[in-house]
Short mmCIF file of C-alpha atoms and ligand atoms in Angstrom, two decimals:
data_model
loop_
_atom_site.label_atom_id
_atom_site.label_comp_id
_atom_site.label_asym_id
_atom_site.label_seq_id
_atom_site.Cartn_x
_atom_site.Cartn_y
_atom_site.Cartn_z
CA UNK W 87 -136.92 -13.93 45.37
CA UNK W 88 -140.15 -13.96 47.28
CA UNK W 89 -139.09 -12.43 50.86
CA UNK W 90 -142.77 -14.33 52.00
CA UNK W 91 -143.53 -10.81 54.21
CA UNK W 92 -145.84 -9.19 51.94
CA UNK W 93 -148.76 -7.50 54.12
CA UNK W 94 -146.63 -7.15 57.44
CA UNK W 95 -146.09 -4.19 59.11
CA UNK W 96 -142.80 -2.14 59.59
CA UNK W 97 -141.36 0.77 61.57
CA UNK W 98 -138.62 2.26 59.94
CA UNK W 99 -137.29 5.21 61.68
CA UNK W 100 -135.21 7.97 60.31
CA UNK W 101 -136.68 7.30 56.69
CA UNK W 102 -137.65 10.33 55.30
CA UNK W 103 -133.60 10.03 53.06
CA UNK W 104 -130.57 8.11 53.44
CA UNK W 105 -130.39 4.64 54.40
CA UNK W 106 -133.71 4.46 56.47
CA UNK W 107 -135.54 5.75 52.82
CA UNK W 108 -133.25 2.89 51.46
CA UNK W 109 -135.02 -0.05 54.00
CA UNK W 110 -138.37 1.40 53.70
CA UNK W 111 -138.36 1.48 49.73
CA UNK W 112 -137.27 -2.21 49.62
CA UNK W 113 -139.30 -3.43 52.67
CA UNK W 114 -142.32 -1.61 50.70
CA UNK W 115 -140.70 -3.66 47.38
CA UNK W 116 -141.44 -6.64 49.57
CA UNK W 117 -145.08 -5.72 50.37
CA UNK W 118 -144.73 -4.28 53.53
CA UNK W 119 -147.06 -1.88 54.67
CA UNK W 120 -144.88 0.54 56.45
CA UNK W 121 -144.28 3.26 59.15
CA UNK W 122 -141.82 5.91 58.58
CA UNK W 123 -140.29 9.04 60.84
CA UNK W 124 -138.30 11.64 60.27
CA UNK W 125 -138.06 14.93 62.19
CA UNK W 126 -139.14 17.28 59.23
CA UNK W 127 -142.03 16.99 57.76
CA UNK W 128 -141.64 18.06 54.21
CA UNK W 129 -139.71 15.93 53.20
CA UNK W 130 -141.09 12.96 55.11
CA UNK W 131 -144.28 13.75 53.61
CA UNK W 132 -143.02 13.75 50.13
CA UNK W 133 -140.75 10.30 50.77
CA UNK W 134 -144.11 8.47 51.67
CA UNK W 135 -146.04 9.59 49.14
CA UNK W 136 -143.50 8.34 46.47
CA UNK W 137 -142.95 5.07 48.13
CA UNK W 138 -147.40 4.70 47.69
CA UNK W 139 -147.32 5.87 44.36
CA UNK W 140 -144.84 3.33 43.44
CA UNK W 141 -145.63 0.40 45.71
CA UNK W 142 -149.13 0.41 46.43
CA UNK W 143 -149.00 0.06 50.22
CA UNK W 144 -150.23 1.57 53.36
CA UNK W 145 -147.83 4.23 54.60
CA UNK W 146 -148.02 6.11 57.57
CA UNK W 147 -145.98 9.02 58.58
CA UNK W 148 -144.90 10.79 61.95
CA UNK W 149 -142.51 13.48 61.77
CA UNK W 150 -141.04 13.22 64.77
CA UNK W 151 -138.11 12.85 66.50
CA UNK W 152 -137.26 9.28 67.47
CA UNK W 153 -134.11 10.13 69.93
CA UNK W 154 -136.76 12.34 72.56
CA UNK W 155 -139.24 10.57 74.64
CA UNK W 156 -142.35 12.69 73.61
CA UNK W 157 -140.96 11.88 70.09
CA UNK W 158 -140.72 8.19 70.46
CA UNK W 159 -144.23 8.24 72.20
CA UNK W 160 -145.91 9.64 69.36
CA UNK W 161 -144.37 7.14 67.05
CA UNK W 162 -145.14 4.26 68.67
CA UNK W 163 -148.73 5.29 69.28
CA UNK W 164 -149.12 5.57 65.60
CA UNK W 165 -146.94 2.03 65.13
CA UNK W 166 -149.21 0.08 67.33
CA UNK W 167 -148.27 -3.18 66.74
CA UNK W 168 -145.40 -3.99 64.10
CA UNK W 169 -143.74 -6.97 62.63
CA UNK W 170 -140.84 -5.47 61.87
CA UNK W 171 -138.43 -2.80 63.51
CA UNK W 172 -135.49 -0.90 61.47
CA UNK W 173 -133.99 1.71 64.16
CA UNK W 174 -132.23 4.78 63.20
CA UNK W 175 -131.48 7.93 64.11
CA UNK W 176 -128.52 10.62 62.43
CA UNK W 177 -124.90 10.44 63.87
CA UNK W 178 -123.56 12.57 66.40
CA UNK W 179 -120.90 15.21 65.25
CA UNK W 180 -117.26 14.29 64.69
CA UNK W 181 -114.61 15.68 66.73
CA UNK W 182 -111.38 15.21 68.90
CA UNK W 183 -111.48 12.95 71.77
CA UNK W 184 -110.87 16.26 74.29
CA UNK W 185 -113.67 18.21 72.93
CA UNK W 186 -116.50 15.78 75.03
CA UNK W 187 -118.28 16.10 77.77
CA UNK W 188 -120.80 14.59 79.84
CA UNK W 189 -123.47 15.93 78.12
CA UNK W 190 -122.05 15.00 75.19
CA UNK W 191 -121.90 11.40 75.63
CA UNK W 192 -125.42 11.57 77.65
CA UNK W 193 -127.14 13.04 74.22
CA UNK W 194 -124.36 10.35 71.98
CA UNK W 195 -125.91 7.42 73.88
CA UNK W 196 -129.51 8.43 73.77
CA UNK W 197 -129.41 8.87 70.20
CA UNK W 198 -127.68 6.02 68.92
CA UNK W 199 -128.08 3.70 71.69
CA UNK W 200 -131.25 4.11 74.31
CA UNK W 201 -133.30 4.65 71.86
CA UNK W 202 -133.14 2.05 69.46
CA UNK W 203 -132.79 -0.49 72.95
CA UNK W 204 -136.46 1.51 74.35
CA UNK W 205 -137.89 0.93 70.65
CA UNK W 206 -137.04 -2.92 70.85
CA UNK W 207 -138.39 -3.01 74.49
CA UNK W 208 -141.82 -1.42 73.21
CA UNK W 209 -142.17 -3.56 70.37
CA UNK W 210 -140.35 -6.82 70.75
CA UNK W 211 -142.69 -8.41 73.63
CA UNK W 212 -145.77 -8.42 71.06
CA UNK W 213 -143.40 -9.84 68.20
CA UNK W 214 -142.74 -12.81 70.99
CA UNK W 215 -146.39 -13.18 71.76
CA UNK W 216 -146.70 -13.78 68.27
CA UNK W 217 -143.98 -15.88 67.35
CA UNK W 218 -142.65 -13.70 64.55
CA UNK W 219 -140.39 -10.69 64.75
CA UNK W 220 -137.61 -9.00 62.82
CA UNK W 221 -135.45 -6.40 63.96
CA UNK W 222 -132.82 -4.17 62.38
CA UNK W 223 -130.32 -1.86 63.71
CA UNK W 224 -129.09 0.17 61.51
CA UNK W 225 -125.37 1.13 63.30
CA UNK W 226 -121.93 1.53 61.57
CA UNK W 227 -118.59 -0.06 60.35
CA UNK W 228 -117.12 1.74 63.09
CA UNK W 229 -118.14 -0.65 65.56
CA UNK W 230 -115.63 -3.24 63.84
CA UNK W 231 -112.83 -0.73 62.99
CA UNK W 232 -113.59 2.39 65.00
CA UNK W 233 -113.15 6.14 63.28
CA UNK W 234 -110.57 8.42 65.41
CA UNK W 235 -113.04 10.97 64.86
CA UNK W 236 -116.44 9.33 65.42
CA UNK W 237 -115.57 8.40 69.50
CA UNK W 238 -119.08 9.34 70.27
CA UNK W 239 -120.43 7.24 68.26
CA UNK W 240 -118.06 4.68 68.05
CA UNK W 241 -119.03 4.62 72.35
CA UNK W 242 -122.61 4.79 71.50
CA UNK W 243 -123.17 1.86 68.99
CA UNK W 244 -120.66 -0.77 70.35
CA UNK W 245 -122.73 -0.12 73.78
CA UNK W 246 -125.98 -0.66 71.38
CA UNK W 247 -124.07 -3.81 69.56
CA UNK W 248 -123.53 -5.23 73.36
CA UNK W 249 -126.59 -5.02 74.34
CA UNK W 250 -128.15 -6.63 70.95
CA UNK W 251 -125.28 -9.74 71.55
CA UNK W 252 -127.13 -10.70 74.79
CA UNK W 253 -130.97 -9.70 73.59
CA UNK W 254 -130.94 -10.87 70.55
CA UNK W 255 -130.36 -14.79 71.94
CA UNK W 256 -132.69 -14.16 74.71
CA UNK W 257 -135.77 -13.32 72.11
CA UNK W 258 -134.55 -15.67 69.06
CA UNK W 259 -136.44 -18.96 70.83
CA UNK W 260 -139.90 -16.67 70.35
CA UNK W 261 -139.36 -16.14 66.96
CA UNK W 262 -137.65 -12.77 66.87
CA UNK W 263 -134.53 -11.99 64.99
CA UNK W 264 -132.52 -9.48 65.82
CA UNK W 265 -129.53 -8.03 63.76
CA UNK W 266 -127.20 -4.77 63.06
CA UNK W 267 -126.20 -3.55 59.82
CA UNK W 268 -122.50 -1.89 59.57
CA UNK W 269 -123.08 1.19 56.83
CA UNK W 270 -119.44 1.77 55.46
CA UNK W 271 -119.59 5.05 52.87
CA UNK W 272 -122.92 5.03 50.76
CA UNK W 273 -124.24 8.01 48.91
CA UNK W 274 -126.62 9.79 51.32
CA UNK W 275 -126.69 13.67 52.53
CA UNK W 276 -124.35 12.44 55.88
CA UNK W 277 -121.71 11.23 53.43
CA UNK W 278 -121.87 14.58 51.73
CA UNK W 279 -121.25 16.67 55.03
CA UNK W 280 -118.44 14.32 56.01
CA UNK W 281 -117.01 15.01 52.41
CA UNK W 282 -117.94 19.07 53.10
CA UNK W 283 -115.79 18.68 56.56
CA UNK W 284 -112.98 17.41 54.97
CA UNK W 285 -113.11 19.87 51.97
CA UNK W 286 -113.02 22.60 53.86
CA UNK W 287 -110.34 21.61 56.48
CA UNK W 288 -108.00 20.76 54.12
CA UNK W 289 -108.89 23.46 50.87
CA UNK W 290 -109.93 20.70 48.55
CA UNK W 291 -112.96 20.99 46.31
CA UNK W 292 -115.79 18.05 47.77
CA UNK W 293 -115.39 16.40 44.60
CA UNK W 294 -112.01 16.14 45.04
CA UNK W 295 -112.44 14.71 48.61
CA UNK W 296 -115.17 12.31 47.38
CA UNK W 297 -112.47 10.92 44.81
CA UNK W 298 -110.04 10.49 47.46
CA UNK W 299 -112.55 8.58 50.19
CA UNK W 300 -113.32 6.29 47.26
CA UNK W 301 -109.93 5.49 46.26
CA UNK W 302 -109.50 4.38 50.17
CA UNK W 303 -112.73 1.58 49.20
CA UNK W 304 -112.04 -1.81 47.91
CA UNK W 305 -115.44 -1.33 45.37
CA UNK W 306 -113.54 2.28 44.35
CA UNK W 307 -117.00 3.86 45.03
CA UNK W 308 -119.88 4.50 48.09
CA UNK W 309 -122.83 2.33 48.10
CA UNK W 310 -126.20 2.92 47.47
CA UNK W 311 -129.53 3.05 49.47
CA UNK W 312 -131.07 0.45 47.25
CA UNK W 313 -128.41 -2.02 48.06
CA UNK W 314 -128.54 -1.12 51.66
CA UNK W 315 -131.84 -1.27 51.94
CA UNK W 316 -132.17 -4.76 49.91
CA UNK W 317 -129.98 -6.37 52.53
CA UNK W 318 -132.51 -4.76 55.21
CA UNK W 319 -135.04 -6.24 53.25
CA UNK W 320 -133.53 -9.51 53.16
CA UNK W 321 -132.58 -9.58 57.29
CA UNK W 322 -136.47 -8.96 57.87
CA UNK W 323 -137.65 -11.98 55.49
CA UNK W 324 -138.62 -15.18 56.21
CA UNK W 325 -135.55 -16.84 54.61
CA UNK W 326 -133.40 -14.96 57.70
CA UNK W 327 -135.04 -16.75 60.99
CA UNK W 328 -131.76 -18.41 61.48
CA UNK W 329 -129.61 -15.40 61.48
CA UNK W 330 -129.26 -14.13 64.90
CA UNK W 331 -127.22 -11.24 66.52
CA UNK W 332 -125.12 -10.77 63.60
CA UNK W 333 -123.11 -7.49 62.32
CA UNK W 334 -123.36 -7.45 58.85
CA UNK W 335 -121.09 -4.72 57.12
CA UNK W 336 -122.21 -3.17 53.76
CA UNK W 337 -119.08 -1.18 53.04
CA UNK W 338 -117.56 -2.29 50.21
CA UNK W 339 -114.72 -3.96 51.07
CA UNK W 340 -113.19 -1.18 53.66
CA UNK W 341 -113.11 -2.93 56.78
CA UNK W 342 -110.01 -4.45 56.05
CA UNK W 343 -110.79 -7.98 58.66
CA UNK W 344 -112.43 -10.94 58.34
CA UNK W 345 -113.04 -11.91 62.02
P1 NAP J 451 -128.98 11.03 56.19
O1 NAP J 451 -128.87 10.83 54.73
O2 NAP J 451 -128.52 12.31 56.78
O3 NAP J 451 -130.49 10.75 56.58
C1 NAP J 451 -130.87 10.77 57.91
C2 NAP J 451 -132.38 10.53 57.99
O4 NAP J 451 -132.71 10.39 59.35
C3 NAP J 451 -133.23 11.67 57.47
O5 NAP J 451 -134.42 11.15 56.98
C4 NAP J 451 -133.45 12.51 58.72
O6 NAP J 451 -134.59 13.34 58.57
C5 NAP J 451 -133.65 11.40 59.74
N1 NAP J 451 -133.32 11.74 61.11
C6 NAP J 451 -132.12 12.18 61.57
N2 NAP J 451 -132.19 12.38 62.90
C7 NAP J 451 -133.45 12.03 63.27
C8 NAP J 451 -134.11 12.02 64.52
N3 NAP J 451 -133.51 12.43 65.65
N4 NAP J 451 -135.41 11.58 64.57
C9 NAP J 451 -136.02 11.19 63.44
N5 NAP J 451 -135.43 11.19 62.23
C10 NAP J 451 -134.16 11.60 62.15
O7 NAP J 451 -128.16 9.92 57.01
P2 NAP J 451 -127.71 8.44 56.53
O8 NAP J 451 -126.47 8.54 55.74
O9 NAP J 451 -128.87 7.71 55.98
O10 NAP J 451 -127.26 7.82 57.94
C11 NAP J 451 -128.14 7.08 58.74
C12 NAP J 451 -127.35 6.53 59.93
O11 NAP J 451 -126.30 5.69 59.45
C13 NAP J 451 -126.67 7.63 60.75
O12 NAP J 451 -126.69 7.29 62.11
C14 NAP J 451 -125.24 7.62 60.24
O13 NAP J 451 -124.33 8.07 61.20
C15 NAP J 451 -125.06 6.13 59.96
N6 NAP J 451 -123.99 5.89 58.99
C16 NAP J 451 -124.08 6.40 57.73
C17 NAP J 451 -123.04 6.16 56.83
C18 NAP J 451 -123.11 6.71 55.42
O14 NAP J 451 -122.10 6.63 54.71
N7 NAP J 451 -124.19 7.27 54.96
C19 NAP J 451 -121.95 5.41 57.22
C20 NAP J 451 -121.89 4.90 58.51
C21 NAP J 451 -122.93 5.16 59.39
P3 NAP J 451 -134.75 14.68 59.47
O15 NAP J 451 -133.43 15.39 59.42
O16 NAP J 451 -135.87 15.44 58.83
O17 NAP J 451 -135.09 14.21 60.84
#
C-alpha cells in the first residue's frame, strides 16, 4: 500500500532502538525524510546511518534528551517544521506503590507526559496552518489495564491519554490527527530488563521468565518493532485522516477487553 507521505518530514523521538527505531524505519519505508533522538550518541549515530543506507532519505540526528527542556530545545531547533510527530521517551522504574514520592511523580509526569504535550504544542500550530498533521504517542497497554507495578507510569500516560482525548478533537477540523499507540510486550532492550527484574527476584534464568511472560500472551510470543512501527506508519498516512484520538493496542491479544 502506498501510505501517499513520501517526502514529508518526521520527528521521531527516542529512536535510536526499540519501538521509536521501529516507527522511524517504517516511516523512512514510507519515504519520509526523518528526525530522530536519542540520548546517546553512538548508537543514534549508527541507527541513522542504517536507516540512509537502506532507505535513501534525509536523516537528521540529535542526541539529546527529549524529557529536559535544554534537550527538547535543541531538538526542535533542528526539527524546524515537521509533518509528522511520534513522541517517546523510556519508562520510569517499576516499583511498589509506597516507594514514591513527589519527586518521583514530578520526574514520572515530565517524562511520559509534559513532554510529549510541550512537543505537540511546538509543533502542532504549524501542522494546522497547513492543513496536514499527524501525531503519534507512543504510550502503553497499561493505560487500558494498568500494571500493579508500573503506578508511575500508569499516572503519567493516562494523564497524557486525557489530555490527547480533548486535543486531539480540538486540532482534527485543521487537519491534524492525533493518536496513542498501547505497546503490550515486544522484543526491545526494556522488555529484556523487565524479564532481568523478574529473573532475578524470583531465581529463574531470563529465558525462563521470557517463556513464562509469553505463555501469559494470546499470540504466545512479544511483538516486533517492524510491526509496531508499520502500524505507526499507517496512523501517520493519508489513509488515517479519519482516525482521531484513538488508543490503539499492539499487544497481542493481552489486554483481555474489548471496550
Ligand atoms: P528501549 O528499547 O529501551 O528503547 C528506548 C529508546 O529511547 C532508546 O533509543 C533510548 O536511547 C531512547 N531514550 C530513552 N530515554 C530517552 C530520553 N530521555 N531522551 C531521548 N531518548 C531516550 O525501549 P522501548 O521498549 O522501545 O520502549 C519505548 C517506550 O514504550 C517506553 O516508554 C516503554 O516504557 C514503552 N513500552 C514498551 C513496551 C515494550 O514491551 N517494549 C511495552 C509497553 C510500553 P538512549 O538510552 O540512548 O537515550
Amino acid at each position: 500500500m502506498d501510505l501517499g507521505i513520501a517526502g514529508k518530514r518526521a520527528l521521531v523521538c527516542a529512536s535510536s532502538k526499540g519501538l521509536g527505531r521501529g516507527c522511524a524505519e517504517q516511516l523512512a519505508a514510507a519515504g519520509v525524510n526523518l528526525v530522530m533522538n536519542a540520548r546517546g550518541s553512538e548508537a543514534l549515530e549508527e541507527a541513522a546511518q542504517a536507516i540512509r543506507d537502506e532507505y535513501g532519505v534525509e536523516v537528521v540526528a540529535v542526541a539529546a534528551d527529549i524529557t529536559s527542556e535544554d534537550g527538547r530545545s535543541k531538538v526542535l531547533d533542528a526539527a524546524g517544521d515537521v509533518d509528522i510527530l511520534v513522541t517517546n521517551a523510556g519508562g520510569p522504574p517499576p516499583g511498589l506503590w509506597s516507594d514514591w514520592g513527589r519527586e518521583d511523580f514530578i520526574a514520572a509526569l515530565d517524562a511520559n507526559m509534559l513532554t510529549p504535550i510541550a512537543l505537540m504544542t511546538a509543533l502542532m500550530p504549524k501542522m494546522m496552518d497547513r492543513g496536514w498533521g499527524r501525531v503519534v504517542n507512543i504510550t502503553s497497554q497499561s493505560v487500558k489495564a494498568p500494571i500493579p507495578a508500573l503506578g508511575l507510569s500508569n499516572a503519567a500516560r493516562t494523564g497524557l491519554t486525557g489530555y490527547v482525548a480533548g486535543t486531539a478533537r480540538q486540532v482534527a477540523p485543521f487537519g491534524v490527527n492525533v493518536n496513542n499507540m498501547l505497546p503490550g510486550i515486544h522484543a526491545t532492550d526494556r522488555a529484556i530488563q523487565l524479564d532481568g527484574g523478574v529473573s532475578q527476584k524470583e531465581g529463574i534464568s531470563i529465558e525462563e521468565a521470557k517463556t513464562r511472560r509469553e505463555a501469559t500472551i494470546p499470540a504466545r510470543r512479544y511483538g516486533t518493532r517492524a510491526e509496531f512501527g508499520a502500524m505507526c506508519a499507517f496512523l501517520c498516512s493519508e489513509h488515517a485522516g479519519f482516525i482521531v484520538g484513538q488508543n490503539i493496542l499492539c499487544d497481542g491479544g493481552g489486554t483481555n477487553a474489548t471496550i
